[in-house]
Amino acid sequence: MGKPIGNGHPVACVATTKEIAEAFSATGVEYFNTFGGNPVSCAIGLTVLDIIEKEQLQAHALRVGNFFMELLNQQKAKHPLIGDIRGVGLFIGVDLVQDQEKRSPASKEAEFIITRLKEEFIMLSTDGPARNVLKFKPPLCFNTKDAELVVDKLDMILRELEIRKT
């Protein structure tokens, strides 16, 4: 885990199970990191975690993410290009497919969509082996109005694509 932990400050951590940690320790290999344990970075990381807890940002992400997924599922009913919609909280993937039956990836359409969204000041990337999954991972301050705006812009661009195909 990395970037979000420091809210812009370079911080990372490793999470593992007790069994894996013990197995690593049993190898006799010492783990060393030049920047590990930096007190400023540790203080920043702890402060970020405190704020996430105090401001209930995990619950916020879950609530807004569920709302966002509902809006995206409404778009799925309107646009055959949308395949699966999956995710938890604010980390959501929207699979774009040429054909709902064959599930063939709509990679060119995905690239068009992220380019057009950028023109609308919405930054997005694609993921997956065929780069046909729209990857939504907004910051924790993302709210329901933001979700509505993003989905409205996505709907507009999907309609543009549908008009181009006819």
PDB file of C-alpha atoms in Angstrom:
ATOM      1  CA  MET A   1       0.000   0.000   0.000  1.00  0.00           C
ATOM      2  CA  GLY A   2       1.322   3.394  -0.815  1.00  0.00           C
ATOM      3  CA  LYS A   3       0.339   6.770  -2.145  1.00  0.00           C
ATOM      4  CA  PRO A   4      -2.986   7.397  -0.365  1.00  0.00           C
ATOM      5  CA  ILE A   5      -1.535   6.617   3.062  1.00  0.00           C
ATOM      6  CA  GLY A   6       0.538   9.801   3.027  1.00  0.00           C
ATOM      7  CA  ASN A   7      -2.042  12.040   1.325  1.00  0.00           C
ATOM      8  CA  GLY A   8       0.623  13.213  -1.113  1.00  0.00           C
ATOM      9  CA  HIS A   9       3.674  12.569   1.081  1.00  0.00           C
ATOM     10  CA  PRO A  10       5.724   9.506   0.042  1.00  0.00           C
ATOM     11  CA  VAL A  11       4.693   6.796   2.479  1.00  0.00           C
ATOM     12  CA  ALA A  12       4.104   3.082   2.005  1.00  0.00           C
ATOM     13  CA  CYS A  13       3.463   0.040   4.129  1.00  0.00           C
ATOM     14  CA  VAL A  14       3.246  -3.706   3.846  1.00  0.00           C
ATOM     15  CA  ALA A  15       0.406  -5.739   5.311  1.00  0.00           C
ATOM     16  CA  THR A  16       0.778  -9.470   5.684  1.00  0.00           C
ATOM     17  CA  THR A  17      -0.252 -12.414   7.798  1.00  0.00           C
ATOM     18  CA  LYS A  18       1.641 -13.641  10.837  1.00  0.00           C
ATOM     19  CA  GLU A  19       2.457 -16.880   8.983  1.00  0.00           C
ATOM     20  CA  ILE A  20       4.051 -15.072   6.046  1.00  0.00           C
ATOM     21  CA  ALA A  21       6.027 -12.753   8.333  1.00  0.00           C
ATOM     22  CA  GLU A  22       7.324 -15.730  10.317  1.00  0.00           C
ATOM     23  CA  ALA A  23       8.252 -17.594   7.118  1.00  0.00           C
ATOM     24  CA  PHE A  24      10.186 -14.547   5.887  1.00  0.00           C
ATOM     25  CA  SER A  25      11.918 -14.196   9.249  1.00  0.00           C
ATOM     26  CA  ALA A  26      12.872 -17.883   9.205  1.00  0.00           C
ATOM     27  CA  THR A  27      14.885 -17.385   5.989  1.00  0.00           C
ATOM     28  CA  GLY A  28      17.440 -15.365   7.931  1.00  0.00           C
ATOM     29  CA  VAL A  29      17.324 -12.591   5.335  1.00  0.00           C
ATOM     30  CA  GLU A  30      17.304  -9.180   6.964  1.00  0.00           C
ATOM     31  CA  TYR A  31      14.921  -6.613   5.541  1.00  0.00           C
ATOM     32  CA  PHE A  32      16.430  -3.157   5.235  1.00  0.00           C
ATOM     33  CA  ASN A  33      15.058   0.035   3.755  1.00  0.00           C
ATOM     34  CA  THR A  34      17.016   3.280   3.608  1.00  0.00           C
ATOM     35  CA  PHE A  35      13.925   5.383   4.183  1.00  0.00           C
ATOM     36  CA  GLY A  36      12.052   2.967   6.451  1.00  0.00           C
ATOM     37  CA  GLY A  37      10.857   4.386   9.749  1.00  0.00           C
ATOM     38  CA  ASN A  38      11.390   8.044   8.834  1.00  0.00           C
ATOM     39  CA  PRO A  39       9.757   9.856  11.788  1.00  0.00           C
ATOM     40  CA  VAL A  40       8.201  12.602   9.645  1.00  0.00           C
ATOM     41  CA  SER A  41       6.720  10.077   7.218  1.00  0.00           C
ATOM     42  CA  CYS A  42       5.459   7.937  10.095  1.00  0.00           C
ATOM     43  CA  ALA A  43       3.816  10.968  11.742  1.00  0.00           C
ATOM     44  CA  ILE A  44       2.151  11.926   8.472  1.00  0.00           C
ATOM     45  CA  GLY A  45       0.916   8.383   7.865  1.00  0.00           C
ATOM     46  CA  LEU A  46      -0.535   8.140  11.368  1.00  0.00           C
ATOM     47  CA  THR A  47      -2.200  11.547  11.012  1.00  0.00           C
ATOM     48  CA  VAL A  48      -3.826  10.505   7.741  1.00  0.00           C
ATOM     49  CA  LEU A  49      -5.115   7.306   9.365  1.00  0.00           C
ATOM     50  CA  ASP A  50      -6.437   9.329  12.335  1.00  0.00           C
ATOM     51  CA  ILE A  51      -8.307  11.690   9.994  1.00  0.00           C
ATOM     52  CA  ILE A  52      -9.769   8.787   8.014  1.00  0.00           C
ATOM     53  CA  GLU A  53     -11.097   7.334  11.262  1.00  0.00           C
ATOM     54  CA  LYS A  54     -12.227  10.626  12.855  1.00  0.00           C
ATOM     55  CA  GLU A  55     -14.048  11.859   9.746  1.00  0.00           C
ATOM     56  CA  GLN A  56     -15.462   8.382   9.015  1.00  0.00           C
ATOM     57  CA  LEU A  57     -14.085   8.484   5.495  1.00  0.00           C
ATOM     58  CA  GLN A  58     -14.314   4.712   5.017  1.00  0.00           C
ATOM     59  CA  ALA A  59     -18.069   4.808   5.687  1.00  0.00           C
ATOM     60  CA  HIS A  60     -18.334   7.838   3.400  1.00  0.00           C
ATOM     61  CA  ALA A  61     -16.486   5.987   0.621  1.00  0.00           C
ATOM     62  CA  LEU A  62     -18.781   2.987   0.989  1.00  0.00           C
ATOM     63  CA  ARG A  63     -21.952   5.108   0.985  1.00  0.00           C
ATOM     64  CA  VAL A  64     -20.912   7.281  -1.970  1.00  0.00           C
ATOM     65  CA  GLY A  65     -19.479   4.262  -3.799  1.00  0.00           C
ATOM     66  CA  ASN A  66     -22.789   2.396  -3.486  1.00  0.00           C
ATOM     67  CA  PHE A  67     -24.627   5.459  -4.810  1.00  0.00           C
ATOM     68  CA  PHE A  68     -22.114   5.743  -7.675  1.00  0.00           C
ATOM     69  CA  MET A  69     -22.577   2.043  -8.536  1.00  0.00           C
ATOM     70  CA  GLU A  70     -26.376   2.509  -8.603  1.00  0.00           C
ATOM     71  CA  LEU A  71     -25.994   5.380 -11.067  1.00  0.00           C
ATOM     72  CA  LEU A  72     -23.591   3.351 -13.204  1.00  0.00           C
ATOM     73  CA  ASN A  73     -25.978   0.383 -13.218  1.00  0.00           C
ATOM     74  CA  GLN A  74     -28.720   2.702 -14.488  1.00  0.00           C
ATOM     75  CA  GLN A  75     -26.390   3.553 -17.372  1.00  0.00           C
ATOM     76  CA  LYS A  76     -25.792  -0.142 -18.003  1.00  0.00           C
ATOM     77  CA  ALA A  77     -29.513  -0.526 -18.668  1.00  0.00           C
ATOM     78  CA  LYS A  78     -29.292   2.277 -21.271  1.00  0.00           C
ATOM     79  CA  HIS A  79     -25.984   1.515 -22.984  1.00  0.00           C
ATOM     80  CA  PRO A  80     -25.129  -1.974 -24.328  1.00  0.00           C
ATOM     81  CA  LEU A  81     -21.428  -1.064 -24.341  1.00  0.00           C
ATOM     82  CA  ILE A  82     -21.386  -1.399 -20.532  1.00  0.00           C
ATOM     83  CA  GLY A  83     -20.711  -4.951 -19.361  1.00  0.00           C
ATOM     84  CA  ASP A  84     -19.915  -5.742 -15.738  1.00  0.00           C
ATOM     85  CA  ILE A  85     -19.743  -3.065 -13.072  1.00  0.00           C
ATOM     86  CA  ARG A  86     -17.770  -4.126 -10.031  1.00  0.00           C
ATOM     87  CA  GLY A  87     -16.018  -2.630  -7.073  1.00  0.00           C
ATOM     88  CA  VAL A  88     -16.124  -1.735  -3.421  1.00  0.00           C
ATOM     89  CA  GLY A  89     -16.395   1.760  -2.044  1.00  0.00           C
ATOM     90  CA  LEU A  90     -14.945   4.302  -4.437  1.00  0.00           C
ATOM     91  CA  PHE A  91     -12.770   1.825  -6.360  1.00  0.00           C
ATOM     92  CA  ILE A  92     -14.998   0.809  -9.269  1.00  0.00           C
ATOM     93  CA  GLY A  93     -14.391  -0.865 -12.617  1.00  0.00           C
ATOM     94  CA  VAL A  94     -16.749  -0.603 -15.579  1.00  0.00           C
ATOM     95  CA  ASP A  95     -16.155  -3.296 -18.191  1.00  0.00           C
ATOM     96  CA  LEU A  96     -16.799  -2.109 -21.756  1.00  0.00           C
ATOM     97  CA  VAL A  97     -17.738  -4.817 -24.241  1.00  0.00           C
ATOM     98  CA  GLN A  98     -18.564  -4.946 -27.952  1.00  0.00           C
ATOM     99  CA  ASP A  99     -21.119  -7.680 -27.432  1.00  0.00           C
ATOM    100  CA  GLN A 100     -22.909  -8.669 -24.211  1.00  0.00           C
ATOM    101  CA  GLU A 101     -22.937 -12.357 -25.201  1.00  0.00           C
ATOM    102  CA  LYS A 102     -19.356 -12.774 -26.421  1.00  0.00           C
ATOM    103  CA  ARG A 103     -17.945 -10.221 -23.944  1.00  0.00           C
ATOM    104  CA  SER A 104     -15.419  -9.035 -26.546  1.00  0.00           C
ATOM    105  CA  PRO A 105     -13.486  -6.043 -25.174  1.00  0.00           C
ATOM    106  CA  ALA A 106     -14.352  -2.543 -26.387  1.00  0.00           C
ATOM    107  CA  SER A 107     -10.813  -1.172 -26.067  1.00  0.00           C
ATOM    108  CA  LYS A 108     -11.050   1.583 -28.687  1.00  0.00           C
ATOM    109  CA  GLU A 109     -14.273   2.841 -27.160  1.00  0.00           C
ATOM    110  CA  ALA A 110     -12.675   2.852 -23.705  1.00  0.00           C
ATOM    111  CA  GLU A 111      -9.800   4.965 -25.012  1.00  0.00           C
ATOM    112  CA  PHE A 112     -12.258   7.353 -26.676  1.00  0.00           C
ATOM    113  CA  ILE A 113     -14.245   7.667 -23.434  1.00  0.00           C
ATOM    114  CA  ILE A 114     -11.256   8.471 -21.235  1.00  0.00           C
ATOM    115  CA  THR A 115     -10.025  11.021 -23.784  1.00  0.00           C
ATOM    116  CA  ARG A 116     -13.438  12.699 -23.928  1.00  0.00           C
ATOM    117  CA  LEU A 117     -13.789  12.637 -20.130  1.00  0.00           C
ATOM    118  CA  LYS A 118     -10.410  14.371 -19.894  1.00  0.00           C
ATOM    119  CA  GLU A 119     -11.813  17.111 -22.131  1.00  0.00           C
ATOM    120  CA  GLU A 120     -14.627  17.405 -19.575  1.00  0.00           C
ATOM    121  CA  PHE A 121     -11.994  17.721 -16.781  1.00  0.00           C
ATOM    122  CA  ILE A 122     -12.567  14.207 -15.452  1.00  0.00           C
ATOM    123  CA  MET A 123      -9.394  12.153 -15.151  1.00  0.00           C
ATOM    124  CA  LEU A 124      -9.789   8.426 -15.617  1.00  0.00           C
ATOM    125  CA  SER A 125      -7.702   5.491 -16.750  1.00  0.00           C
ATOM    126  CA  THR A 126      -8.320   2.082 -18.233  1.00  0.00           C
ATOM    127  CA  ASP A 127      -7.282  -1.271 -16.872  1.00  0.00           C
ATOM    128  CA  GLY A 128      -7.396  -4.943 -17.765  1.00  0.00           C
ATOM    129  CA  PRO A 129      -5.412  -6.919 -20.342  1.00  0.00           C
ATOM    130  CA  ALA A 130      -7.384  -5.317 -23.185  1.00  0.00           C
ATOM    131  CA  ARG A 131      -7.517  -1.847 -21.535  1.00  0.00           C
ATOM    132  CA  ASN A 132     -11.327  -1.948 -21.767  1.00  0.00           C
ATOM    133  CA  VAL A 133     -12.173  -1.423 -18.094  1.00  0.00           C
ATOM    134  CA  LEU A 134     -12.840   2.140 -16.978  1.00  0.00           C
ATOM    135  CA  LYS A 135     -11.131   2.478 -13.606  1.00  0.00           C
ATOM    136  CA  PHE A 136     -12.742   4.901 -11.180  1.00  0.00           C
ATOM    137  CA  LYS A 137     -10.684   5.677  -8.074  1.00  0.00           C
ATOM    138  CA  PRO A 138     -11.597   9.178  -6.938  1.00  0.00           C
ATOM    139  CA  PRO A 139     -10.304  10.811  -3.754  1.00  0.00           C
ATOM    140  CA  LEU A 140     -12.155  10.357  -0.465  1.00  0.00           C
ATOM    141  CA  CYS A 141     -13.656  13.864  -0.755  1.00  0.00           C
ATOM    142  CA  PHE A 142     -15.675  12.633  -3.795  1.00  0.00           C
ATOM    143  CA  ASN A 143     -19.382  13.039  -3.012  1.00  0.00           C
ATOM    144  CA  THR A 144     -22.789  12.202  -4.494  1.00  0.00           C
ATOM    145  CA  LYS A 145     -22.884  15.421  -6.549  1.00  0.00           C
ATOM    146  CA  ASP A 146     -19.514  14.484  -8.037  1.00  0.00           C
ATOM    147  CA  ALA A 147     -20.832  10.995  -8.818  1.00  0.00           C
ATOM    148  CA  GLU A 148     -23.856  12.504 -10.573  1.00  0.00           C
ATOM    149  CA  LEU A 149     -21.615  14.815 -12.615  1.00  0.00           C
ATOM    150  CA  VAL A 150     -19.288  11.985 -13.681  1.00  0.00           C
ATOM    151  CA  VAL A 151     -22.189   9.721 -14.659  1.00  0.00           C
ATOM    152  CA  ASP A 152     -23.920  12.543 -16.568  1.00  0.00           C
ATOM    153  CA  LYS A 153     -20.716  13.141 -18.555  1.00  0.00           C
ATOM    154  CA  LEU A 154     -20.261   9.404 -19.122  1.00  0.00           C
ATOM    155  CA  ASP A 155     -23.859   9.132 -20.365  1.00  0.00           C
ATOM    156  CA  MET A 156     -23.304  12.065 -22.743  1.00  0.00           C
ATOM    157  CA  ILE A 157     -20.141  10.477 -24.171  1.00  0.00           C
ATOM    158  CA  LEU A 158     -21.739   7.034 -24.514  1.00  0.00           C
ATOM    159  CA  ARG A 159     -24.582   8.671 -26.470  1.00  0.00           C
ATOM    160  CA  GLU A 160     -21.965  10.349 -28.701  1.00  0.00           C
ATOM    161  CA  LEU A 161     -20.434   6.940 -29.393  1.00  0.00           C
ATOM    162  CA  GLU A 162     -23.822   5.427 -30.194  1.00  0.00           C
ATOM    163  CA  ILE A 163     -24.577   8.245 -32.654  1.00  0.00           C
ATOM    164  CA  ARG A 164     -21.191   7.719 -34.352  1.00  0.00           C
ATOM    165  CA  LYS A 165     -21.962   4.017 -34.851  1.00  0.00           C
ATOM    166  CA  THR A 166     -25.245   4.702 -36.648  1.00  0.00           C
TER     167      THR A 166
END
